[in-house]
Coordinates of C-alpha atoms in Angstrom, one line a residue:
X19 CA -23.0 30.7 29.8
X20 CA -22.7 30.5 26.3
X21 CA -19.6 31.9 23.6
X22 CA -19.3 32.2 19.9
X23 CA -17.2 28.7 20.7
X24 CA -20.4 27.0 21.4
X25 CA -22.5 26.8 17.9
X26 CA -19.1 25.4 16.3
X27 CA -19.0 22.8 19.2
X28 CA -22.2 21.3 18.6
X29 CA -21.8 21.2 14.9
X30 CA -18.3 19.4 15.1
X31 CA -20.2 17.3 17.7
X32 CA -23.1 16.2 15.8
X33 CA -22.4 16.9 12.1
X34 CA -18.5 17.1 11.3
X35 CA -18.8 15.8 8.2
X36 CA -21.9 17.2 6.6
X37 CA -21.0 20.5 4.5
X38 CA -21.9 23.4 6.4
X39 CA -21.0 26.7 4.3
X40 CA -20.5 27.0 0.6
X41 CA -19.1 29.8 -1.3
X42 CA -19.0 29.9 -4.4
X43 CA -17.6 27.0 -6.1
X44 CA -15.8 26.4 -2.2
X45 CA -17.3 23.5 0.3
X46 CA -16.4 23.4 3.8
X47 CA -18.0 20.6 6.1
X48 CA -18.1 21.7 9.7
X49 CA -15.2 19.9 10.4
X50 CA -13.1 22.2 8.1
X51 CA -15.0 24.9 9.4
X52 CA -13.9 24.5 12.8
X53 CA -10.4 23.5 11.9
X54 CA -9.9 26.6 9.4
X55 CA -11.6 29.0 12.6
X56 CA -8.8 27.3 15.0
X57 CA -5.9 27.9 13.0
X58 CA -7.1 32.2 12.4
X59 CA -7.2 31.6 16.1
X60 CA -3.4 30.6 16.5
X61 CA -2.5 32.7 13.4
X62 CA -3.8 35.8 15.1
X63 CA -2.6 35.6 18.3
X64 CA 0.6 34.0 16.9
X65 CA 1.2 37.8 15.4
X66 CA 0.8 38.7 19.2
X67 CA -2.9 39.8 19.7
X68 CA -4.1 39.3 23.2
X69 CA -7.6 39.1 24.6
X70 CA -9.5 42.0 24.0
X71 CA -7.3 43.2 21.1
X72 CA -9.6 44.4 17.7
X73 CA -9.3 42.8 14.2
X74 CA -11.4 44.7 11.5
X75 CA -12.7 43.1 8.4
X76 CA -13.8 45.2 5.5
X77 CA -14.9 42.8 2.5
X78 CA -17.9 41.1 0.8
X79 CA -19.7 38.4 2.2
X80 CA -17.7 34.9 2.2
X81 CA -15.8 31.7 4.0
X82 CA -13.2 34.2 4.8
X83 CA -15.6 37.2 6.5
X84 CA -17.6 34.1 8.4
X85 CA -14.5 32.6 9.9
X86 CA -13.5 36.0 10.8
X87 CA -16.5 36.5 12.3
X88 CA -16.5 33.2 14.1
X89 CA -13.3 33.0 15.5
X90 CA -12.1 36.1 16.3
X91 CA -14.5 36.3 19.3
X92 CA -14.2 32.5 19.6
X93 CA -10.6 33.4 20.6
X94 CA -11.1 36.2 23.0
X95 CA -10.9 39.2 20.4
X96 CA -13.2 41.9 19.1
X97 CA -14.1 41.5 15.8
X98 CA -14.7 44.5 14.2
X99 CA -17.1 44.2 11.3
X100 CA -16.3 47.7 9.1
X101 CA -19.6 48.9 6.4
X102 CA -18.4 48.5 2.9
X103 CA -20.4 51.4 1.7
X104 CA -18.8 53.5 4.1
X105 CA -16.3 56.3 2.7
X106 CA -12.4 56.2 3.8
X107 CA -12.9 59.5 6.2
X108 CA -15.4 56.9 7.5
X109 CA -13.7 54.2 8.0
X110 CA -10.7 55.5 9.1
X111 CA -12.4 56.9 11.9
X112 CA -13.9 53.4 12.9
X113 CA -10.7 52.1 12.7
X114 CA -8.7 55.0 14.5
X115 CA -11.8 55.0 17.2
X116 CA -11.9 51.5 17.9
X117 CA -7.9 51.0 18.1
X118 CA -7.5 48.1 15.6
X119 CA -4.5 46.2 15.1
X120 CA -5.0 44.1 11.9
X121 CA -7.6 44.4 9.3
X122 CA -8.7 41.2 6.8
X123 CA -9.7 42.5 3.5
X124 CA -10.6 42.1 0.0
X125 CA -10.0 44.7 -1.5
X126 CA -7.1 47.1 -1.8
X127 CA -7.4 49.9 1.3
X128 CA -4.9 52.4 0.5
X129 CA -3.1 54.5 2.9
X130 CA -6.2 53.1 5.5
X131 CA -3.2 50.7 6.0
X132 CA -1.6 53.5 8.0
X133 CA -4.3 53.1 10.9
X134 CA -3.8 49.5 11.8
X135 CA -0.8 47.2 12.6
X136 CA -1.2 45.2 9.6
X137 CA -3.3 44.4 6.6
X138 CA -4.6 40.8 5.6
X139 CA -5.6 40.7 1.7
X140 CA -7.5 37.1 0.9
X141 CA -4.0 35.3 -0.3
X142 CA -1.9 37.0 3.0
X143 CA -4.7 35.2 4.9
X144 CA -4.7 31.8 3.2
X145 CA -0.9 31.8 3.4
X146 CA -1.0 32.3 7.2
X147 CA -3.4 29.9 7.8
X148 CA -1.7 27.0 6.0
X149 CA 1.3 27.5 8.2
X150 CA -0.8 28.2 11.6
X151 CA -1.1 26.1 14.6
X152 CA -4.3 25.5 16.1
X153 CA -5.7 27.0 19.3
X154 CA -8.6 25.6 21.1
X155 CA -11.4 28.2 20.9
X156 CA -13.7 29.6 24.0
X157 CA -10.9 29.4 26.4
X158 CA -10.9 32.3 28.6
X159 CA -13.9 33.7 27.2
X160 CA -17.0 34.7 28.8
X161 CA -20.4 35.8 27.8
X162 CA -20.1 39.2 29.1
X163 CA -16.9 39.9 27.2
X164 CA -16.8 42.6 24.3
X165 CA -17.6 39.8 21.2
X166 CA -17.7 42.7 18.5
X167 CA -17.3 46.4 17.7
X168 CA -20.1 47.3 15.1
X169 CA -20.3 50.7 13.7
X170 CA -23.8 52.1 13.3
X171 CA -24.6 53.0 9.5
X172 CA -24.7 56.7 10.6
X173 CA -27.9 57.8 9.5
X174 CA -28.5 60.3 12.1
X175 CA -24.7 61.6 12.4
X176 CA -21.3 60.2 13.3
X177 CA -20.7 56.6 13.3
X178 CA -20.6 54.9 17.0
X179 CA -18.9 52.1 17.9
X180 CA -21.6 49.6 19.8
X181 CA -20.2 47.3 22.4
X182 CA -22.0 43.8 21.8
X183 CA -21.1 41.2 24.2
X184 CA -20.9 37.6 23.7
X185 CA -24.1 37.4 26.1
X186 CA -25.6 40.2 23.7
X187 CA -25.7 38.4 20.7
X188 CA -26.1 34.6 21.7
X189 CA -29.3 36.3 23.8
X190 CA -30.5 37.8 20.4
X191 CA -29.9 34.4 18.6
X192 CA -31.4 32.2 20.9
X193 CA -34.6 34.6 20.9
X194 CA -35.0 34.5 17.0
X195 CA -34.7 30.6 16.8
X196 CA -37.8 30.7 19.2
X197 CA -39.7 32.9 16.7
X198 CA -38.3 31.3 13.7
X199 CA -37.2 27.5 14.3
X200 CA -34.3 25.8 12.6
X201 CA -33.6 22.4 12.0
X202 CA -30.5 20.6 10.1
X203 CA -32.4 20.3 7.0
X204 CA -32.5 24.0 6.0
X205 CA -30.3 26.0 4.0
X206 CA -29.4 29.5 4.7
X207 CA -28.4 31.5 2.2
X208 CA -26.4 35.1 3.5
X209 CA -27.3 38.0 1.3
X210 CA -27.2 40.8 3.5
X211 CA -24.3 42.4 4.4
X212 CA -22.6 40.7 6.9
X213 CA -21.0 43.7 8.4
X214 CA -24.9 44.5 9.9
X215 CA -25.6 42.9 13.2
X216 CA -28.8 41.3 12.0
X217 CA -26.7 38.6 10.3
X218 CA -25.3 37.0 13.3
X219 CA -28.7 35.8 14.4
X220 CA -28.8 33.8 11.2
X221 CA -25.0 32.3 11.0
X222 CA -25.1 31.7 14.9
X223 CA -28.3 30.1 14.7
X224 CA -28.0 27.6 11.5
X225 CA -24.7 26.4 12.7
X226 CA -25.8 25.6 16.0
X227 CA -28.5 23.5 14.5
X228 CA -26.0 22.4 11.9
X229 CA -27.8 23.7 9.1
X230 CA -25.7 24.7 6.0
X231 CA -25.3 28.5 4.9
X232 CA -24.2 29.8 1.5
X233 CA -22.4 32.8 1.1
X234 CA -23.6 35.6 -1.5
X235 CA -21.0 37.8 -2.5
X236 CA -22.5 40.9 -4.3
X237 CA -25.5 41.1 -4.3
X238 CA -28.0 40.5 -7.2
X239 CA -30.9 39.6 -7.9
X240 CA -30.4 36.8 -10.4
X241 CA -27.8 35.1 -8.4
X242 CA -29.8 35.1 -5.5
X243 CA -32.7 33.3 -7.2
X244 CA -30.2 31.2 -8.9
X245 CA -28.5 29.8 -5.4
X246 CA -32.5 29.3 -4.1
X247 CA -33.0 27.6 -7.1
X248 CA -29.5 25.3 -7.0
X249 CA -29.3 24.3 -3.6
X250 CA -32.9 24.3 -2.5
X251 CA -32.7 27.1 -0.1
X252 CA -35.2 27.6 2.8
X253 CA -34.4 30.5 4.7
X254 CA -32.9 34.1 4.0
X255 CA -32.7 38.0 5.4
X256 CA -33.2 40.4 3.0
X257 CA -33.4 44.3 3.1
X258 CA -36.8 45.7 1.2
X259 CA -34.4 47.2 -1.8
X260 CA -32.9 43.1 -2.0
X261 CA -36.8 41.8 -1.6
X262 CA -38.3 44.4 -3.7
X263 CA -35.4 43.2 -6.8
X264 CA -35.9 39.5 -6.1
X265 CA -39.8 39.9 -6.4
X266 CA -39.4 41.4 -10.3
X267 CA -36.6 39.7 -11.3
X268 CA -38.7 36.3 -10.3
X269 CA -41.6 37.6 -12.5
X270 CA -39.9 39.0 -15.1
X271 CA -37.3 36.0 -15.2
X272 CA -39.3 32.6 -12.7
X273 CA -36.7 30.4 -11.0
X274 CA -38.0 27.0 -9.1
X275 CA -38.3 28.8 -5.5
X276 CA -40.4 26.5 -4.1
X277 CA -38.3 25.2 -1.3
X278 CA -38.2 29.0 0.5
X279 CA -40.4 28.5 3.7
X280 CA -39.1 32.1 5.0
X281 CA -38.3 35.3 3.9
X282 CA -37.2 37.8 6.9
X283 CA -36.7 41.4 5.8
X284 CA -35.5 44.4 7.9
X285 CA -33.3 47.4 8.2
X286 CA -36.1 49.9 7.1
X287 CA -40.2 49.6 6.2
X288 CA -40.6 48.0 3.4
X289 CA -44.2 49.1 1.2
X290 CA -46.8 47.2 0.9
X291 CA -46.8 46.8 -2.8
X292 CA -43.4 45.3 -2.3
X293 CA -44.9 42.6 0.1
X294 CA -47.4 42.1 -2.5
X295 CA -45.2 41.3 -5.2
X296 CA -43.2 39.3 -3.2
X297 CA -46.4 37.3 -2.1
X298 CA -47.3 36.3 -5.5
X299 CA -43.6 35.7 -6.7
X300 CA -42.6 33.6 -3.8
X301 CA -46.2 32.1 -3.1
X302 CA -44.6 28.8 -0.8
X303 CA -42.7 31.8 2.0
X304 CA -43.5 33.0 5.0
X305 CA -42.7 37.0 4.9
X306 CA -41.4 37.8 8.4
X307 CA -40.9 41.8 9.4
X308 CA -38.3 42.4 11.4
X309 CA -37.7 45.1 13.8
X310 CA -34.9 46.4 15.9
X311 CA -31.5 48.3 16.1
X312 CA -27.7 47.4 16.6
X313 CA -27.9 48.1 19.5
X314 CA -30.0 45.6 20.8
X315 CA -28.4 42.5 19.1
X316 CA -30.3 43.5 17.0
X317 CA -33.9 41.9 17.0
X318 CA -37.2 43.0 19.0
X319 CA -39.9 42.2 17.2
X320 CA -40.8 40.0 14.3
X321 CA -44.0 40.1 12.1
X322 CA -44.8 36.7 11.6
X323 CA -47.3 35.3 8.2
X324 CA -46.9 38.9 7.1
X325 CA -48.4 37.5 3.9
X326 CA -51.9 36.8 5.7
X327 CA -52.2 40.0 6.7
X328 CA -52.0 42.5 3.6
X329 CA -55.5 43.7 3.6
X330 CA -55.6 43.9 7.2
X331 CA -54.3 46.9 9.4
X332 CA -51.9 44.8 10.9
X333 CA -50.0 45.1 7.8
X334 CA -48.1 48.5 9.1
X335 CA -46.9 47.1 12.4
X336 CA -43.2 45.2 13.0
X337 CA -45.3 42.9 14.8
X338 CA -45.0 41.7 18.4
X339 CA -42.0 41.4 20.6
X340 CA -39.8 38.4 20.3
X341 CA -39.6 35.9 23.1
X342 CA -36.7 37.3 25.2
X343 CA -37.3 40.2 25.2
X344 CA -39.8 43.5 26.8
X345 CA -41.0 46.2 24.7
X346 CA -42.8 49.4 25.8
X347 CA -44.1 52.7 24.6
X348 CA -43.2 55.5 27.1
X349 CA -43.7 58.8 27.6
X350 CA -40.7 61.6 27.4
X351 CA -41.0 61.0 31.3
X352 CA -41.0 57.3 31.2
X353 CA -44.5 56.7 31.9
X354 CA -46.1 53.5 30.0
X355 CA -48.8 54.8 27.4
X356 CA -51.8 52.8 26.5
X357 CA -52.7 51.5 23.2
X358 CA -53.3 53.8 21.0
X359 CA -51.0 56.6 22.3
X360 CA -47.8 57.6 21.0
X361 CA -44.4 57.2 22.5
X362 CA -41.0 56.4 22.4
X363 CA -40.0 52.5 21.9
X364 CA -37.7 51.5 24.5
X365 CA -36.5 47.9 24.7
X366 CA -35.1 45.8 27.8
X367 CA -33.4 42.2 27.6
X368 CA -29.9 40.3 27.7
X369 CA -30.1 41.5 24.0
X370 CA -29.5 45.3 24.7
X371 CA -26.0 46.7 24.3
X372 CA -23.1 47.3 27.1
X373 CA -23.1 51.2 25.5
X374 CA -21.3 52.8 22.7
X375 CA -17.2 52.3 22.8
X376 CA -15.7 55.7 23.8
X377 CA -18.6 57.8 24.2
X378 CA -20.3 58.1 28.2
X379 CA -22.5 60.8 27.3
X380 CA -24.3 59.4 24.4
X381 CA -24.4 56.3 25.8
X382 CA -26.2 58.2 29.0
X383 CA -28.8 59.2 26.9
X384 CA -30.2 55.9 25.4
X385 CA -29.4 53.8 28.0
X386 CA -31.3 54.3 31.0
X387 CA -31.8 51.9 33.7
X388 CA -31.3 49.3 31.8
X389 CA -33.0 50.2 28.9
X390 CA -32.8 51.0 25.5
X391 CA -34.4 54.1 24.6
X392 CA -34.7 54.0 20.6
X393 CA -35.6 57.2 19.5
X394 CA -38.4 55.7 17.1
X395 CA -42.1 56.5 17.8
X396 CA -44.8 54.0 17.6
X397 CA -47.8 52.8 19.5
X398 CA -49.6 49.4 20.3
X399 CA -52.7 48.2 19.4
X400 CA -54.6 45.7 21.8
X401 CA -52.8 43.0 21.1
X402 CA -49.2 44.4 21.8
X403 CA -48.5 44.7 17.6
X404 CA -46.6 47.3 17.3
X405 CA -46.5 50.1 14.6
X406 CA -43.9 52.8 14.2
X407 CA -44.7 56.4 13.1
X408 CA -41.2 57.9 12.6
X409 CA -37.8 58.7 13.6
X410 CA -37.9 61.2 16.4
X411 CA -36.1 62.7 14.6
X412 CA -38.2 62.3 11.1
X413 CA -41.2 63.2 12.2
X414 CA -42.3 67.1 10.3
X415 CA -43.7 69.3 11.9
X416 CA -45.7 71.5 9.4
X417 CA -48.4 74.2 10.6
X418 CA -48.3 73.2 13.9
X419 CA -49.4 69.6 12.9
X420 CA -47.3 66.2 13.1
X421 CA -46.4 64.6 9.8
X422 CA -44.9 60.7 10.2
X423 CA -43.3 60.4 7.4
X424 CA -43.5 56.9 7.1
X425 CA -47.3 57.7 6.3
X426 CA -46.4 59.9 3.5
X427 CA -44.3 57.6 1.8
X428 CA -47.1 54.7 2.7
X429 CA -49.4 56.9 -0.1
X430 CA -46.5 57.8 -2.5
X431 CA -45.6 53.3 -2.9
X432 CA -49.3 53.2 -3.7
X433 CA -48.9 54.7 -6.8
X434 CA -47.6 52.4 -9.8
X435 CA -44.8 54.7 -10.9
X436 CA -43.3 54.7 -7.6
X437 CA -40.5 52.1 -6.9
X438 CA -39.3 54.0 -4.4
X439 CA -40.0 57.0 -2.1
X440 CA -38.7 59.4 1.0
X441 CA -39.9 61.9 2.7
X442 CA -39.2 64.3 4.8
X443 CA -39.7 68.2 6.2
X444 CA -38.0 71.2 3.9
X445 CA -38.4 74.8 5.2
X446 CA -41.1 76.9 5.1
X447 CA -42.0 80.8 5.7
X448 CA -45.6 80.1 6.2
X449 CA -45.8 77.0 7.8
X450 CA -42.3 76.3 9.5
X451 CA -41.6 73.4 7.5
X452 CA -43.2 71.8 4.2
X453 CA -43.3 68.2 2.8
X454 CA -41.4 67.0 0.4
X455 CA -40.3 63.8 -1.4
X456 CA -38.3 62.2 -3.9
X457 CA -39.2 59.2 -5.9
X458 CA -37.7 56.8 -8.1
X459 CA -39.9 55.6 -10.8
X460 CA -39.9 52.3 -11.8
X461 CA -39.2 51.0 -15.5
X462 CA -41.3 52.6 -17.9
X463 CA -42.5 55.3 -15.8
X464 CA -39.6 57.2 -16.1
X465 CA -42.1 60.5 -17.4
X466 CA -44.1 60.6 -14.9
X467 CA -45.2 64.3 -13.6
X468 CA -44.8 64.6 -9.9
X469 CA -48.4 66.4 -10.2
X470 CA -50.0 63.6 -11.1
X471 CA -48.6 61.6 -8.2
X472 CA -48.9 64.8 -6.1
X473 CA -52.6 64.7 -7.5
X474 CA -52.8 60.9 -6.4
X475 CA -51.6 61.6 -2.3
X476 CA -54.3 63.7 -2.5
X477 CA -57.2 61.1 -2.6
X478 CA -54.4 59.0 -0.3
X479 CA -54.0 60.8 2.5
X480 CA -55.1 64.1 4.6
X481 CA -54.0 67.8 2.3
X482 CA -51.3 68.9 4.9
X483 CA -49.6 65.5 4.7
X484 CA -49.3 65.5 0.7
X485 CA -46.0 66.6 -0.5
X486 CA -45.7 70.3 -1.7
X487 CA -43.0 68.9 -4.2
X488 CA -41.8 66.1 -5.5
X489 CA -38.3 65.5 -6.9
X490 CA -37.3 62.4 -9.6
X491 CA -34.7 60.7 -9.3
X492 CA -33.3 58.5 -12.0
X493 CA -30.8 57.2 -9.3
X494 CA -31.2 54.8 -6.6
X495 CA -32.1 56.8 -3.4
X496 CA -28.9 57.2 -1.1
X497 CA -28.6 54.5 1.6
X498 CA -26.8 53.3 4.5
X499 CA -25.8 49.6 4.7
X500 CA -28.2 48.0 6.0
X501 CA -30.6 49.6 3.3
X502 CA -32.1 52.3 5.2
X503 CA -32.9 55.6 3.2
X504 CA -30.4 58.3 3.8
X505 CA -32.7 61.1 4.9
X506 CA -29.9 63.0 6.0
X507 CA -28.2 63.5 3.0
X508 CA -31.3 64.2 0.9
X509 CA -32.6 66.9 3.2
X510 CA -28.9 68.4 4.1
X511 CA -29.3 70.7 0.4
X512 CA -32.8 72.4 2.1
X513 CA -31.6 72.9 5.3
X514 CA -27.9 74.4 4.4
X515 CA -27.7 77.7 6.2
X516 CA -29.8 77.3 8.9
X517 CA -29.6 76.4 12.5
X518 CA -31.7 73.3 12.6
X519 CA -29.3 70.3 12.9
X520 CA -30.3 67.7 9.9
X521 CA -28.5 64.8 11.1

């Protein structure tokens, strides 16, 4: 039985005095680590939280958001890790839905202030820790109690609160290290948003193997490569919009990034091209696709030595399930499909989710049995690699044939204007519903006539797949926060007046 207690253990154990996080101009060795996490302990339950209660953080990523995120379950609580790119109505429902008492923050919330007990800004939270007494962490905690409260980014509707339990996310850790070792020597560094699950397999994991982490506030590009290039960073988790910026800025503007042995990127596909640049800018990394969903802790499948496999067909697929965990393709009536065959990915393991917090019915219908049933659609090949077709939900439907749109925008990142692309299914009076897409072009391109690119899909991909129309945006394409495209809001204009749902 394992806690969030445990990783800090070990570290105080066998590396107190080496320095274990760094933020900014900020050291912390893991002995002040673990000291700082104790006192937030006593501080919090000193303003009379009690096991189970829910502390929110909303803020960028820092010393302050990892302790949070360390101790708070450490100690028994929930944390409660809120989506900065999430809008007050938002918020205020996660924070309303999930019952919250106190929320740590950087930033200046407003009347959210009215939904929880009471509001920590950065100096209310150094000033409470200075005079705090310590508590012991882990005590009366156990692996299958609620660890954190994480609320999905909401691309296919309302927000949901997903219950991951200590056992959830130690399980999820413990199966990445086995796909991706650590050792003391590396350096993490924390770009992506640590409000997303997917960042807990990498802070969990370093510290248990004492390895040091570096905390990246906002975002960009040039102080990413900087850090890498300052403190010799091996590993990092990047989204495809964070990879895809890295890649140019490197060419554009070289760092010395030799010391990056890994590069994991998730949260959505990311195109090709963008693996190639990041292949030649980064030539010393491994490129490792990841695959899964919050709620499953959140990791399934990995892509290992993506970088090998450009110019094979392997390319497309999230790879192969992690060690820890089962992955199948079933039918709508649960019946296992054979290679080749299309299905619904559904996902079993310690890893998967206890349901979502206040909702029976919807937890009904993607938990079944046990199982995860994730509402993507992919297929194996022969050697269990895994490729994904589409959101269920995605998928268009145009003169009676199916359209993945995942394919579409595969053709449309092929083209060098393209820097990035969605797709998805508009109405139609003749055909029930027409493709269509919206680009951003990249630098330089900024003229280019969607019939040319239209003209280019063509000699891509089959003629009832090619977009009918293609918009341009000189604006990043809407997203959640963990970078996935918000087809939602990009189709919700086309479909206004209808009866088909476009959530």
């Amino acid at each position: 039985m394992h806690t969030f207690a445990d990783p800090l253990r070990r570290a105080l154990q066998v590396a107190p005095n080496k320095i274990g996080l760094i933020d900014g101009e900020r050291r912390f060795s893991f002995r002040e680590l673990h000291d700082r996490c104790t006192r937030l302990a006593g501080a919090l339950h000193a303003l009379g939280l009690r096991k189970g209660d829910r502390v929110a953080i909303l803020a960028a990523n820092s010393h302050v958001y990892m302790e949070t995120y360390l101790a708070v379950p450490a100690s028994g609580l929930v944390v409660v890790p809120l989506n900065t790119r999430h809008a007050k109505p938002e918020l205020r429902y996660a924070l309303e839905d999930s019952a919250t008492k106190i929320l740590i923050t950087d930033r200046d919330v407003g009347d959210l202030a009215d939904c929880v007990d009471r509001v920590l800004g950065v100096d209310d939270y150094e000033a409470l820790l200075a005079g705090a007494s310590a508590i012991a962490l882990g005590n009366d905690v156990t692996e299958n109690d609620l660890a954190g409260l994480f609320y999905t980014g909401g691309t296919t509707g309302k927000s949901k609160g997903v219950m991951l339990s200590h056992r959830n996310l130690i399980a999820n850790t413990f199966h990445w290290l086995m796909t991706v070792p650590r050792c003391a020597d590396d350096v993490e560094l924390v770009m992506a948003p640590m409000f997303h699950a997917a960042g807990s397999n990498g802070i969990l994991g370093s510290i248990w193997n004492a390895a040091a982490q570096i905390t990246l506030g906002t975002f960009a590009p040039d102080a990413a490569l900087d850090i890498v290039a300052e403190h010799g960073v091996t590993h990092t988790l990047a989204v495809p919009t964070m990879l895809s910026a890295m890649a140019e800025t490197q060419h554009v503007s070289p760092r010395k990034v030799d010391s990056l042995k890994v590069i994991s990127h998730g949260g959505s596909p990311a195109a090709t091209e963008v693996l190639r640049r990041s292949r030649t800018a980064f030539p010393h990394a491994e490129l490792v696709e990841l695959y899964g969903a919050t709620e499953l802790s959140p990791l399934i499948t990995a892509l290992r030595y993506e970088q090998t496999l450009l110019d094979t067909p392997r390319a497309r697929s999230c790879g192969q399930s992690i060690p820890g965990t089962e992955v199948r393709v079933l039918s709508a009536d649960g019946e296992p499909l054979p290679p080749g065959e299309v299905g619904e990915v559904v996902a079993r393991g310690p890893n998967v989710m206890q349901g979502y917090w206040n909702k029976e019915e919807q937890t009904a219908a993607v938990l079944k049995d046990g199982a995860y049933w994730t509402g993507d659609l992919g297929y194996f090949d022969e050697d269990g690699y895994l490729f994904l077709v589409d959101r269920s939900k995605d998928m268009i439907v145009t003169g009676g044939e199916n359209v993945y749109s995942t394919e579409v925008e595969e053709a449309l990142f092929r083209h060098p204007a393209v820097l990035e692309a969605a797709a998805f299914g508009v109405p139609d009076t003749k055909w029930g519903e027409a493709v269509h897409a919206v680009i951003v072009p990249r630098p330089g391109h900024e003229g280019v006539d969607p019939a040319d690119i239209i003209k280019f899909c063509h000699g891509e991909i089959a003629g009832y797949k090619v977009p009918k129309a293609i918009d341009i945006s000189h604006e990043p394409l809407p997203k959640s926060g963990p970078g996935k495209v918000l087809k939602r809001d990009l189709r919700a204009p086309f479909w206004e007046g209808t009866d088909r749902s476009v959530n």
